[in-house]
Short mmCIF file of C-alpha atoms and ligand atoms in Angstrom, two decimals:
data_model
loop_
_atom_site.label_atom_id
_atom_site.label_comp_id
_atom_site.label_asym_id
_atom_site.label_seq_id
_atom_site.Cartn_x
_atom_site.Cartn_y
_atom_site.Cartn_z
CA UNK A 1 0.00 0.00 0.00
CA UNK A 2 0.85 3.73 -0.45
CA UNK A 3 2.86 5.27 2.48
CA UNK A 4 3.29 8.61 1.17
CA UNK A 5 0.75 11.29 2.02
CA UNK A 6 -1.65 8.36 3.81
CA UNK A 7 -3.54 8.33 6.81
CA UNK A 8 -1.27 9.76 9.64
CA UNK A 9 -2.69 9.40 13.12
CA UNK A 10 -3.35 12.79 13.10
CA UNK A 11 -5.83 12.40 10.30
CA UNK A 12 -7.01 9.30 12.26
CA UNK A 13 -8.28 11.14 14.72
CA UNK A 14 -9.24 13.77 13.72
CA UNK A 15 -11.71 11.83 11.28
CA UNK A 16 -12.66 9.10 13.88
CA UNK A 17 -13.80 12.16 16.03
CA UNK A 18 -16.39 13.15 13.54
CA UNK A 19 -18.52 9.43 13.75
CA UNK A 20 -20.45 7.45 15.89
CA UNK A 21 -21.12 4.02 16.05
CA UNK A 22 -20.88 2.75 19.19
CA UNK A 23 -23.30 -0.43 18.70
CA UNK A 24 -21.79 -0.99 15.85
CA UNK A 25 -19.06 -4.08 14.98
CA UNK A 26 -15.89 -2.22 13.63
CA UNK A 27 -14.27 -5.09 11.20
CA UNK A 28 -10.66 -4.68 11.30
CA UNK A 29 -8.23 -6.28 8.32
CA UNK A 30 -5.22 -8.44 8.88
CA UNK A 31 -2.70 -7.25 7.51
CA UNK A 32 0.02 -7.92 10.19
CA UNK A 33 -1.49 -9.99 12.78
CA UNK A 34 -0.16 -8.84 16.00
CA UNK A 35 -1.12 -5.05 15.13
CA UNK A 36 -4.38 -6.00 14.37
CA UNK A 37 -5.35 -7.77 17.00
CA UNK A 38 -3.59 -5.20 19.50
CA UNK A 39 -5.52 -2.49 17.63
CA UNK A 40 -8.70 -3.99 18.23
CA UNK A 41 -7.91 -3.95 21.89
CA UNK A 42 -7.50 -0.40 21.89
CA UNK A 43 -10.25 0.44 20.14
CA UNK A 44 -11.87 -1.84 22.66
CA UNK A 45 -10.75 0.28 25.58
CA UNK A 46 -12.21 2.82 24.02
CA UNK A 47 -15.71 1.31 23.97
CA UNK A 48 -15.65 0.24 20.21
CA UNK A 49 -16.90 -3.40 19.46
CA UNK A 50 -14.12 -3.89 17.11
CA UNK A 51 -12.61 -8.08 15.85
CA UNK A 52 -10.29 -8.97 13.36
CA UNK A 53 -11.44 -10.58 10.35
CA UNK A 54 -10.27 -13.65 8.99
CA UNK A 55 -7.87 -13.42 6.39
CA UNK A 56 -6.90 -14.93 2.33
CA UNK A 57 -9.66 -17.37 2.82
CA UNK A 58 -11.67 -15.29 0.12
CA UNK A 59 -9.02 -14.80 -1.97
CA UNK A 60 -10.74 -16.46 -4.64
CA UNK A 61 -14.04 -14.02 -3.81
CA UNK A 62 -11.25 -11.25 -4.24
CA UNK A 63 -10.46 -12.32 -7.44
CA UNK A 64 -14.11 -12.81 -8.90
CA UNK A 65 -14.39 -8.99 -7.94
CA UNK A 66 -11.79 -7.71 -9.03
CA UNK A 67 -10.68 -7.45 -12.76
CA UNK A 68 -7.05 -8.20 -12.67
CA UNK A 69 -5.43 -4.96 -12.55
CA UNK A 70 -5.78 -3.72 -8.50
CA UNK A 71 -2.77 -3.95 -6.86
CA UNK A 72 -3.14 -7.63 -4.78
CA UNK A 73 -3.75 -6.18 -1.39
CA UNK A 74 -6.71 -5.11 -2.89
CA UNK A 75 -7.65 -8.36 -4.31
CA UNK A 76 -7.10 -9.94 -1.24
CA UNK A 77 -9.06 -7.17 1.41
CA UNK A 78 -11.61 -7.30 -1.16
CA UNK A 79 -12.09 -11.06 -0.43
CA UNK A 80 -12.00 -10.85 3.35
CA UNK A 81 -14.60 -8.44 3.66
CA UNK A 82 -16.59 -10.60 1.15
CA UNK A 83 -16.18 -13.91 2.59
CA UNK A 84 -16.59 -12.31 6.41
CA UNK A 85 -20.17 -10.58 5.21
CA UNK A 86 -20.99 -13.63 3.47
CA UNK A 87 -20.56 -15.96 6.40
CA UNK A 88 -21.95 -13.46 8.89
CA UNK A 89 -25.00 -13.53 6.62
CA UNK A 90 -25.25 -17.20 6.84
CA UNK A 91 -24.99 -17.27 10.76
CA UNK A 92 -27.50 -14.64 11.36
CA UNK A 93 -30.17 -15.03 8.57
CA UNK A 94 -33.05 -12.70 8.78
CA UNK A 95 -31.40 -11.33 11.65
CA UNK A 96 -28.18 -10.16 9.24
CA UNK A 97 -28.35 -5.95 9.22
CA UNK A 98 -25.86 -4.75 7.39
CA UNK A 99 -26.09 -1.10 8.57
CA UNK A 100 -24.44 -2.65 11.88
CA UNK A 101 -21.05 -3.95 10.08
CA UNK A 102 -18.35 -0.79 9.32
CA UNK A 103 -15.41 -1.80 7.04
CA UNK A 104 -12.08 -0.21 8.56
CA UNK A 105 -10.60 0.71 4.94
CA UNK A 106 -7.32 3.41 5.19
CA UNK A 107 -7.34 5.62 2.18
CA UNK A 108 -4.47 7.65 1.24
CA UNK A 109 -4.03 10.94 -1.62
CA UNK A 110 -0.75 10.01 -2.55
CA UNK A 111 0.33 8.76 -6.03
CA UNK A 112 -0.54 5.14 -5.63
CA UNK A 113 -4.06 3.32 -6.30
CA UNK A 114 -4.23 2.82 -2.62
CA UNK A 115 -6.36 5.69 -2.37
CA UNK A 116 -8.92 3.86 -4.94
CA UNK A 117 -9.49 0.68 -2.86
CA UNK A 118 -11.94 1.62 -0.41
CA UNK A 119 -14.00 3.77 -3.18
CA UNK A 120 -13.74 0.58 -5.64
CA UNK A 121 -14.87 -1.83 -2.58
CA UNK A 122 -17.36 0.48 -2.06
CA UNK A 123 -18.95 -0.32 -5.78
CA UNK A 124 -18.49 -4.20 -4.70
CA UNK A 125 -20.50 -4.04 -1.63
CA UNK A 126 -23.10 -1.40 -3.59
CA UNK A 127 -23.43 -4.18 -6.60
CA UNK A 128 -24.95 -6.91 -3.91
CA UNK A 129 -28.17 -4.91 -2.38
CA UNK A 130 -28.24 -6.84 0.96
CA UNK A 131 -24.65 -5.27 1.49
CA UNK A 132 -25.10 -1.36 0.41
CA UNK A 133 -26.00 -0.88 4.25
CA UNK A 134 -22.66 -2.08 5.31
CA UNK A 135 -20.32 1.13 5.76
CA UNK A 136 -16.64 1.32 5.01
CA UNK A 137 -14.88 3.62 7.38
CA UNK A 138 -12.13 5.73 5.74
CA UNK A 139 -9.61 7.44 8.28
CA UNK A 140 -9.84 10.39 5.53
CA UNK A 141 -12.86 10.04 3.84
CA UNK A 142 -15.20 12.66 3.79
CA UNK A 143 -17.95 10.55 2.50
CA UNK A 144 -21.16 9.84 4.56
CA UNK A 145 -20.50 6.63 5.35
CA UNK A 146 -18.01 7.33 8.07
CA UNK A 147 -17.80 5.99 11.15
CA UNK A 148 -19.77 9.12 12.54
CA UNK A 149 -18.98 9.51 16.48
CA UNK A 150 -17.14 6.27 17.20
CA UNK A 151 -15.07 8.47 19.76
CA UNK A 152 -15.70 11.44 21.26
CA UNK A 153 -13.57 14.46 20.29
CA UNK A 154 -11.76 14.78 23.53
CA UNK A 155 -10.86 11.07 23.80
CA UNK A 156 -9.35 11.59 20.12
CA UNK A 157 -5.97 12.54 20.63
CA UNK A 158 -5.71 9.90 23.66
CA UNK A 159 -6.79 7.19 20.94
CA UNK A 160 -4.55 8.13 18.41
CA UNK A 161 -1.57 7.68 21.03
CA UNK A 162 -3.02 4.39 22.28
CA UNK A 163 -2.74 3.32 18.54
CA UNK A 164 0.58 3.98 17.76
CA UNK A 165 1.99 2.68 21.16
CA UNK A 166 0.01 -0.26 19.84
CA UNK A 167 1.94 -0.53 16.74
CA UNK A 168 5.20 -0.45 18.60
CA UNK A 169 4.73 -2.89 20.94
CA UNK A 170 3.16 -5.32 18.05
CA UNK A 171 6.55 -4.78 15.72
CA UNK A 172 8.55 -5.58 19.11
CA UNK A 173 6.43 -8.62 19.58
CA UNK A 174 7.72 -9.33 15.69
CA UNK A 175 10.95 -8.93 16.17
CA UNK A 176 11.01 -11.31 19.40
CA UNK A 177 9.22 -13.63 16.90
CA UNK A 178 12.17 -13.21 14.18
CA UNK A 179 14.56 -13.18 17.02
CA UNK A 180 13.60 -16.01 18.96
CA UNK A 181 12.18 -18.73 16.01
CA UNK A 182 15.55 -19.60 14.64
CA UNK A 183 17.05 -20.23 17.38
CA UNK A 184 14.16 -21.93 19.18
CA UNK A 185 15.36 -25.05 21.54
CA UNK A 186 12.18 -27.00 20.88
CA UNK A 187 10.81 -26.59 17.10
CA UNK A 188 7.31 -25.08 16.53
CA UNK A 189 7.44 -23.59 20.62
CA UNK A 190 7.75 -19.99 19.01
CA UNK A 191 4.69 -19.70 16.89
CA UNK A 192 2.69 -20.99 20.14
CA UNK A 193 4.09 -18.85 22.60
CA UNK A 194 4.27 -15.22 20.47
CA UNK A 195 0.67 -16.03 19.16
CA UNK A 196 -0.26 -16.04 23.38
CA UNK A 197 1.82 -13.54 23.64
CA UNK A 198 -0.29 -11.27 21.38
CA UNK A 199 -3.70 -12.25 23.20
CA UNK A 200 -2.34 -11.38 26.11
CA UNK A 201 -0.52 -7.83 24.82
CA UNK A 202 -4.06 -7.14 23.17
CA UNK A 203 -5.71 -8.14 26.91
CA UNK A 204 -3.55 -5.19 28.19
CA UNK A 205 -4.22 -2.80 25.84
CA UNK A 206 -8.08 -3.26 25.94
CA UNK A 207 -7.72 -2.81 29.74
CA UNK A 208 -4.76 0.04 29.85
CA UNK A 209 -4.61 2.00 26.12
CA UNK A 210 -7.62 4.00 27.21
CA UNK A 211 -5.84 4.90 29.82
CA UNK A 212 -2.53 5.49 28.94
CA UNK A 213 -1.20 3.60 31.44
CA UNK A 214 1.37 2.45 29.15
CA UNK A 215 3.96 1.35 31.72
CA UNK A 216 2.11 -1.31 32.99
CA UNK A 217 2.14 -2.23 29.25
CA UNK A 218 5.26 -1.90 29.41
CA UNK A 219 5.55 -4.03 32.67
CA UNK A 220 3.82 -7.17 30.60
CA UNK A 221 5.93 -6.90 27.76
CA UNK A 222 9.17 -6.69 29.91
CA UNK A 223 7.62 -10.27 31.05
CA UNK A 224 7.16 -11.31 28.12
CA UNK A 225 10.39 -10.78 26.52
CA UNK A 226 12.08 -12.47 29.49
CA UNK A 227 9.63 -16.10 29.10
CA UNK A 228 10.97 -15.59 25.13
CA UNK A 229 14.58 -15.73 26.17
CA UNK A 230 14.04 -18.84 27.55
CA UNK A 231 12.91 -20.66 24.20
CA UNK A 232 16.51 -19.57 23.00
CA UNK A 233 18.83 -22.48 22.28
CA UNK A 234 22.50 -20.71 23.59
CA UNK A 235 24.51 -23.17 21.45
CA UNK A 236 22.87 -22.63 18.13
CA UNK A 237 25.94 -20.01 16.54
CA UNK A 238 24.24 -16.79 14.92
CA UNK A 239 23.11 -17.36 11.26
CA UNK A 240 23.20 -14.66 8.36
CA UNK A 241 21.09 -11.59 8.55
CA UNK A 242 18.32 -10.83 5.70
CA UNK A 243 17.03 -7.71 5.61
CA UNK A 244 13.23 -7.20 4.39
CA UNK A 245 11.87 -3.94 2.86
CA UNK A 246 8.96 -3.18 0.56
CA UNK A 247 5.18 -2.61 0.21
CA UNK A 248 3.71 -2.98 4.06
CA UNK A 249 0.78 -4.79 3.38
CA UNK A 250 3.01 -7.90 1.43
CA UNK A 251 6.09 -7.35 3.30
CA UNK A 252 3.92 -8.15 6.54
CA UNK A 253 0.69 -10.03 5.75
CA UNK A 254 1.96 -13.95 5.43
CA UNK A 255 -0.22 -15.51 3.45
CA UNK A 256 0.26 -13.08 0.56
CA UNK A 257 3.99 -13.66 1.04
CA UNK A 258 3.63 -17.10 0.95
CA UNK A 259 5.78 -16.73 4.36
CA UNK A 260 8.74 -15.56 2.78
CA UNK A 261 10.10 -14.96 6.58
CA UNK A 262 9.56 -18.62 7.56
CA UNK A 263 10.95 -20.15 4.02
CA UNK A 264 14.13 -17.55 4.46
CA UNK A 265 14.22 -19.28 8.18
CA UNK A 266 14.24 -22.53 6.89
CA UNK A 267 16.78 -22.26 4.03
CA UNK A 268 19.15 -21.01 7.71
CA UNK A 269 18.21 -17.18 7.77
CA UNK A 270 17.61 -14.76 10.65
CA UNK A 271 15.44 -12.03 9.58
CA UNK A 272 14.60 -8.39 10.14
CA UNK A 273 11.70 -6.93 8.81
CA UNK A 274 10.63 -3.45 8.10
CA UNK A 275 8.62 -2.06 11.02
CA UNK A 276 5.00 -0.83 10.57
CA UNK A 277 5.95 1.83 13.18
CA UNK A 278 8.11 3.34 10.78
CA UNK A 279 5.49 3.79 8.23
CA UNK A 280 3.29 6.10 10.77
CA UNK A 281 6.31 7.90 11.66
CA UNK A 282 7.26 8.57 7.88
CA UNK A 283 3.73 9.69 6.80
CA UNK A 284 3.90 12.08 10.15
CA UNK A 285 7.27 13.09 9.39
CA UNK A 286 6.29 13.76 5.77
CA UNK A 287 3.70 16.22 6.89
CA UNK A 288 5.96 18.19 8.81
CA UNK A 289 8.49 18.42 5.83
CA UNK A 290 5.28 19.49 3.81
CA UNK A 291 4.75 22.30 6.40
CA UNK A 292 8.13 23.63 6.15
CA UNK A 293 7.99 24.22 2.75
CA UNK A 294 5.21 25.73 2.52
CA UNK A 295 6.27 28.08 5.74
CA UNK A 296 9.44 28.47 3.49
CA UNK A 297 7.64 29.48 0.28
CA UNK A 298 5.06 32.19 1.80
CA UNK A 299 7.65 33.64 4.31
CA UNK A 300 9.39 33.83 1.10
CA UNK A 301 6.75 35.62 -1.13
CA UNK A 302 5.49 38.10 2.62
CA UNK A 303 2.08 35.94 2.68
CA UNK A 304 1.86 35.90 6.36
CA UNK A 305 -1.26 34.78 7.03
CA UNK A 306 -0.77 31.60 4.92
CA UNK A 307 2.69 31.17 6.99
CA UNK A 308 1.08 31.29 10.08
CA UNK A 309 -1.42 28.50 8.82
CA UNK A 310 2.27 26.39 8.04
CA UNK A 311 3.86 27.26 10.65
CA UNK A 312 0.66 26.08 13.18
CA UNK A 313 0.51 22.44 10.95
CA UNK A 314 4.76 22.35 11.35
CA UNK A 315 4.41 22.82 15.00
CA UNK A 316 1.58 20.21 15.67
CA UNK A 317 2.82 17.66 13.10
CA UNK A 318 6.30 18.16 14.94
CA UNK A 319 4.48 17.52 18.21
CA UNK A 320 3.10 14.36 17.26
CA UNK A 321 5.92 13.19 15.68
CA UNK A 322 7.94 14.19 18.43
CA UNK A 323 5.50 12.29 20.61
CA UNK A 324 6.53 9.34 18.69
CA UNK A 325 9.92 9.30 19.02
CA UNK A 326 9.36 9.82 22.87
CA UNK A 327 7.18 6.20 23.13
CA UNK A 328 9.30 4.52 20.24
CA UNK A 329 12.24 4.95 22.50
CA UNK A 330 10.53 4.42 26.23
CA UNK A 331 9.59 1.20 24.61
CA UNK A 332 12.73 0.41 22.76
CA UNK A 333 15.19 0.61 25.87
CA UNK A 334 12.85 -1.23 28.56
CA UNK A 335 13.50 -4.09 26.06
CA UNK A 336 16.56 -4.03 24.42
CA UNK A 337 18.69 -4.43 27.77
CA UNK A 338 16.71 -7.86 27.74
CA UNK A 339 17.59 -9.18 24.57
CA UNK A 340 19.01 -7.62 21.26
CA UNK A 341 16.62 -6.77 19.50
CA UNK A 342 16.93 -4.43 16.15
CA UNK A 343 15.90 -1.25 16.54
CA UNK A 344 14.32 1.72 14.41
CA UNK A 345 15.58 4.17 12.40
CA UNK A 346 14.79 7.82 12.59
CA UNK A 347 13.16 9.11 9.27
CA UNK A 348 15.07 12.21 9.24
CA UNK A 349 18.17 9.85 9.45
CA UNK A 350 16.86 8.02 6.08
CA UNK A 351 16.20 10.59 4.17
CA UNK A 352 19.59 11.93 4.77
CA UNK A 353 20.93 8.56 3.45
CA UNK A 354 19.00 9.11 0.35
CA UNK A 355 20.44 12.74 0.04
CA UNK A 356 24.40 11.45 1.06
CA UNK A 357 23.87 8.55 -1.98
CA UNK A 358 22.52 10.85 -4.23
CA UNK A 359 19.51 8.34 -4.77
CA UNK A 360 16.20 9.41 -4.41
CA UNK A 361 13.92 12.20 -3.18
CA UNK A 362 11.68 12.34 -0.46
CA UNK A 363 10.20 15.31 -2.74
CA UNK A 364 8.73 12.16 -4.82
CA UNK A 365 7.59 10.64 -2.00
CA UNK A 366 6.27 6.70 -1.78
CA UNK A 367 7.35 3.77 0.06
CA UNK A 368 10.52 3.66 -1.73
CA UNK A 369 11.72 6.78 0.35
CA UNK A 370 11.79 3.96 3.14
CA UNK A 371 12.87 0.88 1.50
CA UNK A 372 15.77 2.22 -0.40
CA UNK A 373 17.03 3.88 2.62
CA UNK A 374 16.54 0.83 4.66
CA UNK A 375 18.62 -1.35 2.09
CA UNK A 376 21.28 1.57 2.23
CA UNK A 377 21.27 1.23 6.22
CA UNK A 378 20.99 -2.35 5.72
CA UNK A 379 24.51 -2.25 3.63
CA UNK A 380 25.84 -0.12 6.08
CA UNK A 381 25.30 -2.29 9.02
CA UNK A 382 26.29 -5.57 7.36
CA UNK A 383 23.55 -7.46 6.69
CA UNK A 384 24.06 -10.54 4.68
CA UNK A 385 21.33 -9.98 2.06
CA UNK A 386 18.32 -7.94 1.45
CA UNK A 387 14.75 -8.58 0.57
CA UNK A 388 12.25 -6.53 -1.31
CA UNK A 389 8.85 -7.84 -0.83
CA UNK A 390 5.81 -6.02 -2.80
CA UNK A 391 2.86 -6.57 -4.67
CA UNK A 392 3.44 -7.60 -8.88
CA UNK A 393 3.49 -4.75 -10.81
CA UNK A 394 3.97 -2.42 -7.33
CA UNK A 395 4.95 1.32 -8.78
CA UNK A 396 7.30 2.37 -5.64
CA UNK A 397 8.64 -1.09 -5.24
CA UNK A 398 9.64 -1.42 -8.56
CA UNK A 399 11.30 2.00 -8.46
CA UNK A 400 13.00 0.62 -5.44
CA UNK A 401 14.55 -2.39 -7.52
CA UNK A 402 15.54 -0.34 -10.42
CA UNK A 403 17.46 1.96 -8.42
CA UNK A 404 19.06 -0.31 -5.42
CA UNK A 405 20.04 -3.53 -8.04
CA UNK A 406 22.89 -2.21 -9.50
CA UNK A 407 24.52 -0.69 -5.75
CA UNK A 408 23.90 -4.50 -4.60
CA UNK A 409 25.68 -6.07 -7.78
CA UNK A 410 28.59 -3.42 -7.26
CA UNK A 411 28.61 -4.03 -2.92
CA UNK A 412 28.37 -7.80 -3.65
CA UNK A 413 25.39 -8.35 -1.24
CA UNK A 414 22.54 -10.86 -2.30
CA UNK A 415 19.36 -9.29 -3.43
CA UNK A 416 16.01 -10.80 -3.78
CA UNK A 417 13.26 -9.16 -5.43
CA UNK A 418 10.16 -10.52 -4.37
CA UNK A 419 6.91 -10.01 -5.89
CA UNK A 420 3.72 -11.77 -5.08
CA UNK A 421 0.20 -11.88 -7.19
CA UNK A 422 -1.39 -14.89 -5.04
CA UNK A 423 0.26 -17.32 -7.98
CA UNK A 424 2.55 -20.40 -6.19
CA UNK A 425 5.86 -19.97 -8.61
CA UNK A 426 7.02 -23.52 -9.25
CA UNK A 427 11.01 -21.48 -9.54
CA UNK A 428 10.02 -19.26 -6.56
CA UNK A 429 11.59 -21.73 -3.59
CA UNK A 430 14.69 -22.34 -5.70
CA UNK A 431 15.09 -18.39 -6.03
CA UNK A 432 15.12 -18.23 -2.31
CA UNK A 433 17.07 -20.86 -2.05
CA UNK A 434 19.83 -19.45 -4.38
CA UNK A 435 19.85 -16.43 -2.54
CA UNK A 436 20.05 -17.60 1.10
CA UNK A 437 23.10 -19.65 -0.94
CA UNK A 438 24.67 -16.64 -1.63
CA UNK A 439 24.25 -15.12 1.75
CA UNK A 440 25.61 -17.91 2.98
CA UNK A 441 28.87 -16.78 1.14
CA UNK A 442 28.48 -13.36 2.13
CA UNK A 443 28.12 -14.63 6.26
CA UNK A 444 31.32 -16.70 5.74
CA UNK A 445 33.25 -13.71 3.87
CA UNK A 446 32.20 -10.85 5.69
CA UNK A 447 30.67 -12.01 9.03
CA UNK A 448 27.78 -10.20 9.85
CA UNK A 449 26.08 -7.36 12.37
CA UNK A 450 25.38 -8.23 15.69
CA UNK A 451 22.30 -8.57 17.47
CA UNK A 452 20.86 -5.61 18.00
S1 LIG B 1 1.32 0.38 -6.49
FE1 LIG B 1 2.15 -0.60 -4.62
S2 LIG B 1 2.21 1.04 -3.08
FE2 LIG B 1 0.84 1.71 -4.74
S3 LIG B 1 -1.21 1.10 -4.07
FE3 LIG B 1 -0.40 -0.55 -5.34
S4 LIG B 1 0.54 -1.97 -3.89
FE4 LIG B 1 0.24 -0.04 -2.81
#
């Protein structure tokens, strides 16, 4: 999906302030599980009957609705909401009102066809008339379908920092997962425990996010990290590093990816993945850049009152990005003295990369702002190969290749280009195979980074 110019949590409030549908059930997508489900507990502690939808079971549904030529995530959201309705309508019968389901569809006004999916999934659900009642809420649509009152203005801003601390603590919980699994004692004991791990996380945030007690959070997370070290097997010797980048939805939903992350395991990888954190701070971070400029450019040309108006968005977008930082780190160092996990860049930090290299702009904006950043940092640190994961025929991932192929050829680091369309590629295992080969190489040449 489209990072640049999407929903920020500023947006997200702001909008979610304007509904209200308290009785309602808000229907949540998986796209990365953990976030999901510890989004839905914060929307919980905020009094909103939100679940998690199953997920790629109505792919095929996706793909009878869809023509071909959306981008897959759309194919496959398209599906879940589909195949949820469809079995929801079965359950209840007569009883079945659609006016009491609301779709929880981002939208974004950036360059991508991201911004298109909710509008076209809004023609799917108006071409079946038992659905048209069902309401898609859009953290920036204006449209009348909105999720009118959900929360109540003053609560907004406490929701919106309930969500993101949500987000962090659900990539943390991924990286324990990427951490732990390959170096697991007992085989198949980290899927168990990091899937309780997450019902218990989204337990704490349904009790606690509304009330931003986030230490105790904090507290439960601290506990457990330290039951995770314990699945650790000491003598297993540290295996190459992969780096992951690319389009968030395919980079971190697992069934699109055919779980790349688990095959790269297999074939004797650690990885690190891309956070989802990062995305929210980029999209806040790009706001404030936005800001600036236009401060710049009417301070510039003596139009005061339209600098004032910048200046006002530069010092609230700064606040909440600041704001970020602040819980990114408290959250960061209660855990990393426990076990080395990797941590996350600053944006600011990328997009100087991009500027040292010479590569790209964040003028142009798009996910590959982050990923080819993240593969420069990636270099930098020593990984032993890089992955970019996206959708086929995904505009900024494809930019991303193009540009970042010919630095890995010249650095001599493996590179994997990974799209996915929902096809199983007989060639597709040996690729990975190859290229977990030739990181292999790189381990025993060049060593790699260490934990952390
Ligand atoms: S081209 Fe890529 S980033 Fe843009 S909407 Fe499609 S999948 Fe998302």
């Amino acid at each position: 999906m489209e990072a640049q110019k999407s929903a920020t949590f500023q947006s997200l409030s702001e909008n979610v302030g304007q509904f209200s549908l308290r009785d309602k059930t808000l229907l949540i997508p998986e796209m990365n599980r953990i976030s999901a489900h510890l989004l839905v507990g914060v929307f919980r502690s905020f009094g909103i009957n939100a679940l998690v939808m199953e997920t790629y079971k109505g792919l095929d549904l996706g793909k009878e609705f869809t023509s071909g030529k959306e981008c897959f995530p759309c194919q496959v959201t398209t599906g879940d909401i589909l195949l949820f309705l469809e079995k929801e309508k079965e359950r209840l019968g007569n009883d079945f009102v659609p006016e009491d389901y609301i779709f929880f569809m981002p939208e974004s006004d950036g360059p991508c066809r991201f911004g298109m999916y909710n509008k076209y999934q809004r023609i799917v659900l108006d071409s079946f008339p038992e659905l048209r009642g069902v309401k898609i809420g859009s953290l920036t649509s204006e449209d009348s379908y909105a999720l009118k009152g959900m929360i109540e203005k003053e609560r907004t801003r406490d929701f919106r920092k309930a969500a993101y601390f949500s987000i962090v603590i659900a990539d943390i919980l991924d990286r324990l997962l990427w951490r732990i699994r390959p170096y697991e004692k007992e085989q198949g004991a980290t899927d168990g425990f990091i899937e309780r791990s997450m019902m218990t996380m989204a337990d704490h945030f349904e009790s606690y996010g509304a009330k931003k007690d986030f230490d105790t959070i904090l507290d439960k997370l601290e506990a457990v990290i330290e039951e995770g070290k314990a699945l650790i097997d000491p003598d297993i010797p540290p295996k190459p590093l992969i780096g992951i980048v690319g389009e968030i939805y395919l980079r971190t939903h697992v069934n699109s990816n055919q779980d790349l992350i688990r095959m790269l395991e297999r074939y004797g990888a650690e990885v690190v993945n891309a956070t989802i954190a990062e995305w929210v701070n980029y999209t806040t971070y790009d706001k404030v850049r936005e800001a600036k400029v236009g401060l710049r450019l009417n301070l510039k040309q003596f139009r005061f009152d339209k600098a004032k108006s910048y200046l006002k968005q530069v010092l609230s977008y700064g606040g909440d990005l600041l704001y970020q930082h602040i819980r990114l780190d408290q959250a960061y160092k209660r855990v990393k003295p426990l076990l080395d996990l990797a941590g996350d860049h600053r944006i600011a930090h990328l997009e100087k990369t991009l500027i040292k290299n010479d590569l790209y702009s964040f003028e142009l904006g798009t996910e590959a702002c982050l990923s080819i950043a993240g593969i420069m940092e990636h270099v930098h640190d020593g990984y032993n190969g890089i992955a970019n994961v996206y959708p086929f025929t995904c505009m900024p991932s494809t930019i991303t290749s193009s540009i970042v192929r010919p630095i890995m050829n010249r650095e001599r680091i493996p590179y994997l280009d990974a799209p996915y369309d929902g096809s199983y590629q007989p060639g597709r295992e040996a690729g990975i195979r190859t290229f977990m080969y030739q990181a292999y190489q790189h381990f025993k040449r060049r060593g790699r980074k260490k934990h952390g």
